[in-house]
């Protein structure tokens, strides 16, 4: 294995730490990181509170479009912000205006925090758009009121098939290409996607969100198949996303996630009562 292979296998989080290692940048790096983690924790708490008693398993009623949009945005902030952290910090560093000098203390930390926050907002806007597309498709199928989709007829096989399909997507070249863009801070710091200022960070976040939607949409489809209001399975999917985006051995991570999702899909289709945390529709 040559030097390039070794470098490409290193953790995105560890590689980002070398992007800006000057002692004067520690406060500027730490402040946005703490704030993004705090927002994610608050969104987890809010999501858990909102979801109490709402999980009806696969086919759970999603409510009105406006209500779902708010719930989905909170869910995505909870699930995605922890694993977004290295990229948000890289986007904030890349978004510095050309020629702007480094200044110590609050101004530097405040500027980088604003850019990291804008990057995260742009990222979440893309995920909200994807969620509303899924909502439209889901509600469109529900509106057809197809009797054969009842859980004890074809419903459990459809849910299991969606999850197995997510496992198959994990092994496709498109997944690999999107994940490569989704996990490498250097592509923001050194690449053509670099944009200056807060507005540039917002745009970079939205563009980055597009690659991450391409990488993780199948896992979110699996969450819909399990019951999108199921907090336990939300946590599992968030962990799987983080494993793929943060672990240094990306091929091992993808293979492990694909195997887990495939087994889960087969279990939902063939033995749903044995799946931990799965609510069987009445």
mmCIF file of C-alpha atoms in Angstrom:
data_model
loop_
_atom_site.group_PDB
_atom_site.id
_atom_site.type_symbol
_atom_site.label_atom_id
_atom_site.label_comp_id
_atom_site.label_asym_id
_atom_site.label_seq_id
_atom_site.Cartn_x
_atom_site.Cartn_y
_atom_site.Cartn_z
ATOM 1 C CA UNK A 1 0.000 0.000 0.000
ATOM 2 C CA UNK A 2 1.525 3.312 -1.069
ATOM 3 C CA UNK A 3 1.493 6.691 0.650
ATOM 4 C CA UNK A 4 -1.635 7.868 -1.175
ATOM 5 C CA UNK A 5 -3.614 4.857 -0.044
ATOM 6 C CA UNK A 6 -2.492 5.380 3.507
ATOM 7 C CA UNK A 7 -3.512 9.019 3.460
ATOM 8 C CA UNK A 8 -6.904 8.276 1.961
ATOM 9 C CA UNK A 9 -7.640 5.783 4.723
ATOM 10 C CA UNK A 10 -7.005 8.224 7.560
ATOM 11 C CA UNK A 11 -9.941 9.558 9.559
ATOM 12 C CA UNK A 12 -11.569 12.730 8.195
ATOM 13 C CA UNK A 13 -11.696 14.089 11.742
ATOM 14 C CA UNK A 14 -7.974 13.519 12.290
ATOM 15 C CA UNK A 15 -7.073 14.868 8.874
ATOM 16 C CA UNK A 16 -9.058 18.028 9.510
ATOM 17 C CA UNK A 17 -7.075 18.753 12.649
ATOM 18 C CA UNK A 18 -4.018 19.415 10.473
ATOM 19 C CA UNK A 19 -5.847 21.979 8.324
ATOM 20 C CA UNK A 20 -5.535 24.673 10.952
ATOM 21 C CA UNK A 21 -3.175 23.689 13.761
ATOM 22 C CA UNK A 22 -1.886 27.084 14.964
ATOM 23 C CA UNK A 23 -2.398 27.603 18.734
ATOM 24 C CA UNK A 24 -4.246 30.856 18.053
ATOM 25 C CA UNK A 25 -6.922 28.943 16.164
ATOM 26 C CA UNK A 26 -7.878 26.665 19.057
ATOM 27 C CA UNK A 27 -10.662 28.933 20.328
ATOM 28 C CA UNK A 28 -11.897 29.517 16.778
ATOM 29 C CA UNK A 29 -12.116 25.734 16.220
ATOM 30 C CA UNK A 30 -13.513 24.818 19.639
ATOM 31 C CA UNK A 31 -16.369 27.330 19.833
ATOM 32 C CA UNK A 32 -18.303 26.220 16.705
ATOM 33 C CA UNK A 33 -17.682 22.555 17.554
ATOM 34 C CA UNK A 34 -19.187 22.957 21.031
ATOM 35 C CA UNK A 35 -22.160 24.904 19.682
ATOM 36 C CA UNK A 36 -22.955 22.356 16.943
ATOM 37 C CA UNK A 37 -22.762 19.487 19.440
ATOM 38 C CA UNK A 38 -25.017 21.421 21.837
ATOM 39 C CA UNK A 39 -27.567 22.017 19.066
ATOM 40 C CA UNK A 40 -27.516 18.324 18.149
ATOM 41 C CA UNK A 41 -28.044 17.330 21.800
ATOM 42 C CA UNK A 42 -30.942 19.764 22.161
ATOM 43 C CA UNK A 43 -32.520 18.421 18.960
ATOM 44 C CA UNK A 44 -32.211 14.843 20.239
ATOM 45 C CA UNK A 45 -34.007 15.842 23.436
ATOM 46 C CA UNK A 46 -36.734 17.676 21.514
ATOM 47 C CA UNK A 47 -37.145 14.802 19.052
ATOM 48 C CA UNK A 48 -37.488 12.218 21.819
ATOM 49 C CA UNK A 49 -40.128 14.365 23.500
ATOM 50 C CA UNK A 50 -42.106 14.942 20.308
ATOM 51 C CA UNK A 51 -42.023 11.295 19.250
ATOM 52 C CA UNK A 52 -43.495 9.885 22.453
ATOM 53 C CA UNK A 53 -46.456 7.682 21.516
ATOM 54 C CA UNK A 54 -46.228 8.543 17.805
ATOM 55 C CA UNK A 55 -44.451 5.462 16.471
ATOM 56 C CA UNK A 56 -46.967 3.204 14.748
ATOM 57 C CA UNK A 57 -44.307 1.202 12.940
ATOM 58 C CA UNK A 58 -43.905 1.039 9.171
ATOM 59 C CA UNK A 59 -46.514 3.256 7.541
ATOM 60 C CA UNK A 60 -46.710 5.682 10.481
ATOM 61 C CA UNK A 61 -48.883 8.699 9.693
ATOM 62 C CA UNK A 62 -46.574 11.634 8.946
ATOM 63 C CA UNK A 63 -49.110 14.365 9.742
ATOM 64 C CA UNK A 64 -49.407 17.637 7.833
ATOM 65 C CA UNK A 65 -46.651 18.870 5.537
ATOM 66 C CA UNK A 66 -45.735 21.854 7.701
ATOM 67 C CA UNK A 67 -45.621 19.799 10.890
ATOM 68 C CA UNK A 68 -43.538 17.098 9.247
ATOM 69 C CA UNK A 69 -41.095 19.663 7.830
ATOM 70 C CA UNK A 70 -40.407 20.981 11.330
ATOM 71 C CA UNK A 71 -40.074 17.502 12.818
ATOM 72 C CA UNK A 72 -37.830 16.315 9.973
ATOM 73 C CA UNK A 73 -35.553 19.362 10.264
ATOM 74 C CA UNK A 74 -35.148 18.677 13.993
ATOM 75 C CA UNK A 75 -34.489 14.985 13.304
ATOM 76 C CA UNK A 76 -31.846 15.750 10.697
ATOM 77 C CA UNK A 77 -30.103 18.219 13.007
ATOM 78 C CA UNK A 78 -30.029 15.580 15.741
ATOM 79 C CA UNK A 79 -28.898 12.729 13.479
ATOM 80 C CA UNK A 80 -26.508 14.495 11.122
ATOM 81 C CA UNK A 81 -24.794 17.349 12.979
ATOM 82 C CA UNK A 82 -22.429 15.152 15.056
ATOM 83 C CA UNK A 83 -20.996 13.437 11.960
ATOM 84 C CA UNK A 84 -21.046 16.739 10.026
ATOM 85 C CA UNK A 85 -18.701 18.392 12.518
ATOM 86 C CA UNK A 86 -15.362 17.829 10.682
ATOM 87 C CA UNK A 87 -16.830 19.081 7.401
ATOM 88 C CA UNK A 88 -18.522 22.097 9.027
ATOM 89 C CA UNK A 89 -15.207 23.138 10.593
ATOM 90 C CA UNK A 90 -13.414 22.623 7.283
ATOM 91 C CA UNK A 91 -16.103 24.634 5.497
ATOM 92 C CA UNK A 92 -15.726 27.434 8.030
ATOM 93 C CA UNK A 93 -11.951 27.483 7.474
ATOM 94 C CA UNK A 94 -12.358 27.379 3.700
ATOM 95 C CA UNK A 95 -14.929 30.163 3.834
ATOM 96 C CA UNK A 96 -12.533 32.787 5.135
ATOM 97 C CA UNK A 97 -12.415 35.756 2.825
ATOM 98 C CA UNK A 98 -9.302 35.895 0.668
ATOM 99 C CA UNK A 99 -6.693 38.146 2.235
ATOM 100 C CA UNK A 100 -8.437 38.330 5.597
ATOM 101 C CA UNK A 101 -5.845 38.163 8.322
ATOM 102 C CA UNK A 102 -6.129 35.886 11.339
ATOM 103 C CA UNK A 103 -7.072 37.710 14.505
ATOM 104 C CA UNK A 104 -6.928 36.292 17.991
ATOM 105 C CA UNK A 105 -9.815 36.081 20.438
ATOM 106 C CA UNK A 106 -13.522 36.663 19.976
ATOM 107 C CA UNK A 107 -13.573 38.124 16.431
ATOM 108 C CA UNK A 108 -11.807 35.056 14.971
ATOM 109 C CA UNK A 109 -13.978 32.650 16.932
ATOM 110 C CA UNK A 110 -17.123 34.612 16.083
ATOM 111 C CA UNK A 111 -16.373 34.669 12.363
ATOM 112 C CA UNK A 112 -15.601 30.978 12.159
ATOM 113 C CA UNK A 113 -18.655 30.139 14.297
ATOM 114 C CA UNK A 114 -20.878 32.123 11.946
ATOM 115 C CA UNK A 115 -19.457 30.337 8.900
ATOM 116 C CA UNK A 116 -19.735 26.897 10.553
ATOM 117 C CA UNK A 117 -23.338 27.665 11.504
ATOM 118 C CA UNK A 118 -24.147 28.822 7.974
ATOM 119 C CA UNK A 119 -22.549 25.665 6.563
ATOM 120 C CA UNK A 120 -24.715 23.513 8.856
ATOM 121 C CA UNK A 121 -27.857 25.459 7.941
ATOM 122 C CA UNK A 122 -27.199 25.028 4.220
ATOM 123 C CA UNK A 123 -26.596 21.318 4.788
ATOM 124 C CA UNK A 124 -29.858 20.920 6.705
ATOM 125 C CA UNK A 125 -31.828 22.856 4.062
ATOM 126 C CA UNK A 126 -30.802 20.248 1.508
ATOM 127 C CA UNK A 127 -31.888 17.431 3.819
ATOM 128 C CA UNK A 128 -35.227 19.136 4.485
ATOM 129 C CA UNK A 129 -35.807 19.319 0.726
ATOM 130 C CA UNK A 130 -35.046 15.599 0.434
ATOM 131 C CA UNK A 131 -37.362 14.867 3.355
ATOM 132 C CA UNK A 132 -40.237 16.763 1.770
ATOM 133 C CA UNK A 133 -39.737 14.828 -1.459
ATOM 134 C CA UNK A 134 -39.944 11.585 0.546
ATOM 135 C CA UNK A 135 -43.038 12.927 2.339
ATOM 136 C CA UNK A 136 -44.764 13.634 -0.973
ATOM 137 C CA UNK A 137 -43.989 10.151 -2.279
ATOM 138 C CA UNK A 138 -45.019 8.461 0.979
ATOM 139 C CA UNK A 139 -48.314 10.344 1.272
ATOM 140 C CA UNK A 140 -49.053 9.809 -2.412
ATOM 141 C CA UNK A 141 -48.839 6.048 -1.948
ATOM 142 C CA UNK A 142 -50.951 6.215 1.231
ATOM 143 C CA UNK A 143 -53.621 8.190 -0.603
ATOM 144 C CA UNK A 144 -54.096 5.290 -3.035
ATOM 145 C CA UNK A 145 -55.374 3.212 -0.076
ATOM 146 C CA UNK A 146 -54.146 -0.049 -1.555
ATOM 147 C CA UNK A 147 -55.492 -2.923 0.545
ATOM 148 C CA UNK A 148 -52.665 -5.251 -0.443
ATOM 149 C CA UNK A 149 -50.178 -2.938 1.306
ATOM 150 C CA UNK A 150 -51.641 -3.866 4.707
ATOM 151 C CA UNK A 151 -48.912 -5.101 7.023
ATOM 152 C CA UNK A 152 -50.120 -8.700 7.292
ATOM 153 C CA UNK A 153 -50.484 -8.994 3.540
ATOM 154 C CA UNK A 154 -47.650 -7.478 1.523
ATOM 155 C CA UNK A 155 -46.671 -4.665 3.890
ATOM 156 C CA UNK A 156 -43.972 -6.492 5.807
ATOM 157 C CA UNK A 157 -42.393 -7.778 2.600
ATOM 158 C CA UNK A 158 -42.440 -4.302 1.068
ATOM 159 C CA UNK A 159 -40.813 -2.809 4.188
ATOM 160 C CA UNK A 160 -38.182 -5.559 4.223
ATOM 161 C CA UNK A 161 -37.578 -5.111 0.500
ATOM 162 C CA UNK A 162 -36.978 -1.374 0.930
ATOM 163 C CA UNK A 163 -34.407 -2.093 3.633
ATOM 164 C CA UNK A 164 -32.661 -4.788 1.562
ATOM 165 C CA UNK A 165 -32.648 -2.333 -1.353
ATOM 166 C CA UNK A 166 -30.850 0.156 0.905
ATOM 167 C CA UNK A 167 -28.195 -2.505 1.562
ATOM 168 C CA UNK A 168 -27.746 -3.072 -2.181
ATOM 169 C CA UNK A 169 -27.344 0.685 -2.772
ATOM 170 C CA UNK A 170 -24.524 0.722 -0.205
ATOM 171 C CA UNK A 171 -22.397 -1.296 -2.666
ATOM 172 C CA UNK A 172 -22.991 0.827 -5.779
ATOM 173 C CA UNK A 173 -20.432 3.158 -7.432
ATOM 174 C CA UNK A 174 -22.803 6.111 -6.964
ATOM 175 C CA UNK A 175 -22.845 5.536 -3.215
ATOM 176 C CA UNK A 176 -19.037 5.328 -3.156
ATOM 177 C CA UNK A 177 -18.655 8.542 -5.179
ATOM 178 C CA UNK A 178 -21.084 10.500 -2.998
ATOM 179 C CA UNK A 179 -19.559 9.216 0.231
ATOM 180 C CA UNK A 180 -16.063 10.178 -0.950
ATOM 181 C CA UNK A 181 -17.257 13.777 -1.386
ATOM 182 C CA UNK A 182 -19.205 13.622 1.874
ATOM 183 C CA UNK A 183 -16.287 12.574 4.111
ATOM 184 C CA UNK A 184 -13.187 14.468 2.833
ATOM 185 C CA UNK A 185 -12.531 17.944 4.330
ATOM 186 C CA UNK A 186 -9.712 18.560 1.804
ATOM 187 C CA UNK A 187 -12.274 18.787 -0.997
ATOM 188 C CA UNK A 188 -13.668 21.878 0.734
ATOM 189 C CA UNK A 189 -10.394 23.439 1.824
ATOM 190 C CA UNK A 190 -8.447 22.870 -1.389
ATOM 191 C CA UNK A 191 -11.076 22.247 -4.056
ATOM 192 C CA UNK A 192 -13.196 24.379 -6.355
ATOM 193 C CA UNK A 193 -16.125 24.249 -3.929
ATOM 194 C CA UNK A 194 -14.406 26.811 -1.707
ATOM 195 C CA UNK A 195 -16.538 29.937 -1.216
ATOM 196 C CA UNK A 196 -15.719 33.038 0.906
ATOM 197 C CA UNK A 197 -17.791 34.497 3.718
ATOM 198 C CA UNK A 198 -20.977 33.444 5.511
ATOM 199 C CA UNK A 199 -23.039 33.303 2.320
ATOM 200 C CA UNK A 200 -20.334 31.184 0.731
ATOM 201 C CA UNK A 201 -20.408 28.817 3.710
ATOM 202 C CA UNK A 202 -24.184 28.527 3.335
ATOM 203 C CA UNK A 203 -23.755 27.618 -0.331
ATOM 204 C CA UNK A 204 -20.960 25.140 0.431
ATOM 205 C CA UNK A 205 -23.153 23.534 3.082
ATOM 206 C CA UNK A 206 -26.031 23.119 0.626
ATOM 207 C CA UNK A 207 -23.704 21.633 -2.007
ATOM 208 C CA UNK A 208 -22.173 19.311 0.542
ATOM 209 C CA UNK A 209 -25.660 18.320 1.691
ATOM 210 C CA UNK A 210 -26.430 17.213 -1.849
ATOM 211 C CA UNK A 211 -23.528 14.754 -1.809
ATOM 212 C CA UNK A 212 -24.526 13.472 1.628
ATOM 213 C CA UNK A 213 -28.138 12.995 0.532
ATOM 214 C CA UNK A 214 -26.738 10.963 -2.358
ATOM 215 C CA UNK A 215 -24.724 8.928 0.128
ATOM 216 C CA UNK A 216 -27.336 8.366 2.848
ATOM 217 C CA UNK A 217 -30.788 8.615 1.238
ATOM 218 C CA UNK A 218 -31.165 4.822 1.189
ATOM 219 C CA UNK A 219 -30.510 4.628 4.938
ATOM 220 C CA UNK A 220 -33.227 7.240 5.447
ATOM 221 C CA UNK A 221 -35.561 5.182 3.221
ATOM 222 C CA UNK A 222 -34.818 2.231 5.513
ATOM 223 C CA UNK A 223 -35.795 4.430 8.472
ATOM 224 C CA UNK A 224 -39.142 5.181 6.796
ATOM 225 C CA UNK A 225 -39.617 1.435 6.316
ATOM 226 C CA UNK A 226 -38.929 0.820 10.025
ATOM 227 C CA UNK A 227 -41.123 3.700 11.202
ATOM 228 C CA UNK A 228 -39.823 7.220 10.840
ATOM 229 C CA UNK A 229 -41.027 8.211 14.321
ATOM 230 C CA UNK A 230 -39.072 5.381 16.007
ATOM 231 C CA UNK A 231 -36.396 7.075 18.120
ATOM 232 C CA UNK A 232 -34.450 3.861 18.736
ATOM 233 C CA UNK A 233 -34.028 3.201 15.016
ATOM 234 C CA UNK A 234 -33.257 6.879 14.428
ATOM 235 C CA UNK A 235 -30.288 6.452 16.773
ATOM 236 C CA UNK A 236 -29.183 3.305 14.931
ATOM 237 C CA UNK A 237 -29.324 5.057 11.540
ATOM 238 C CA UNK A 238 -27.437 8.068 12.916
ATOM 239 C CA UNK A 239 -24.705 5.723 14.159
ATOM 240 C CA UNK A 240 -24.505 3.993 10.759
ATOM 241 C CA UNK A 241 -24.164 7.359 9.003
ATOM 242 C CA UNK A 242 -21.422 8.385 11.435
ATOM 243 C CA UNK A 243 -19.603 5.072 10.951
ATOM 244 C CA UNK A 244 -19.474 5.608 7.190
ATOM 245 C CA UNK A 245 -18.443 9.258 7.404
ATOM 246 C CA UNK A 246 -15.926 9.169 10.255
ATOM 247 C CA UNK A 247 -14.232 5.787 10.452
ATOM 248 C CA UNK A 248 -10.893 5.683 8.597
ATOM 249 C CA UNK A 249 -11.560 2.296 6.955
ATOM 250 C CA UNK A 250 -14.346 3.388 4.638
ATOM 251 C CA UNK A 251 -14.606 0.120 2.674
ATOM 252 C CA UNK A 252 -14.869 -1.914 5.853
ATOM 253 C CA UNK A 253 -17.437 0.542 7.199
ATOM 254 C CA UNK A 254 -19.566 0.363 4.058
ATOM 255 C CA UNK A 255 -19.392 -3.429 3.946
ATOM 256 C CA UNK A 256 -20.357 -3.714 7.606
ATOM 257 C CA UNK A 257 -23.270 -1.310 7.216
ATOM 258 C CA UNK A 258 -24.488 -3.110 4.071
ATOM 259 C CA UNK A 259 -24.378 -6.504 5.798
ATOM 260 C CA UNK A 260 -26.223 -5.197 8.856
ATOM 261 C CA UNK A 261 -28.932 -3.531 6.750
ATOM 262 C CA UNK A 262 -29.384 -6.630 4.576
ATOM 263 C CA UNK A 263 -29.872 -8.882 7.624
ATOM 264 C CA UNK A 264 -32.255 -6.331 9.121
ATOM 265 C CA UNK A 265 -34.334 -6.208 5.935
ATOM 266 C CA UNK A 266 -34.646 -9.976 5.790
ATOM 267 C CA UNK A 267 -35.656 -10.053 9.455
ATOM 268 C CA UNK A 268 -38.354 -7.420 8.915
ATOM 269 C CA UNK A 269 -39.747 -9.341 5.945
ATOM 270 C CA UNK A 270 -39.600 -12.844 7.430
ATOM 271 C CA UNK A 271 -39.644 -12.489 11.223
ATOM 272 C CA UNK A 272 -40.726 -8.918 12.131
ATOM 273 C CA UNK A 273 -41.750 -9.873 15.659
ATOM 274 C CA UNK A 274 -38.115 -10.759 16.382
ATOM 275 C CA UNK A 275 -36.729 -7.361 15.331
ATOM 276 C CA UNK A 276 -35.809 -5.368 18.480
ATOM 277 C CA UNK A 277 -37.642 -2.074 18.814
ATOM 278 C CA UNK A 278 -39.843 -2.580 15.739
ATOM 279 C CA UNK A 279 -43.479 -1.610 16.256
ATOM 280 C CA UNK A 280 -45.792 -3.979 14.393
ATOM 281 C CA UNK A 281 -48.651 -1.998 12.814
ATOM 282 C CA UNK A 282 -52.066 -2.807 14.260
#
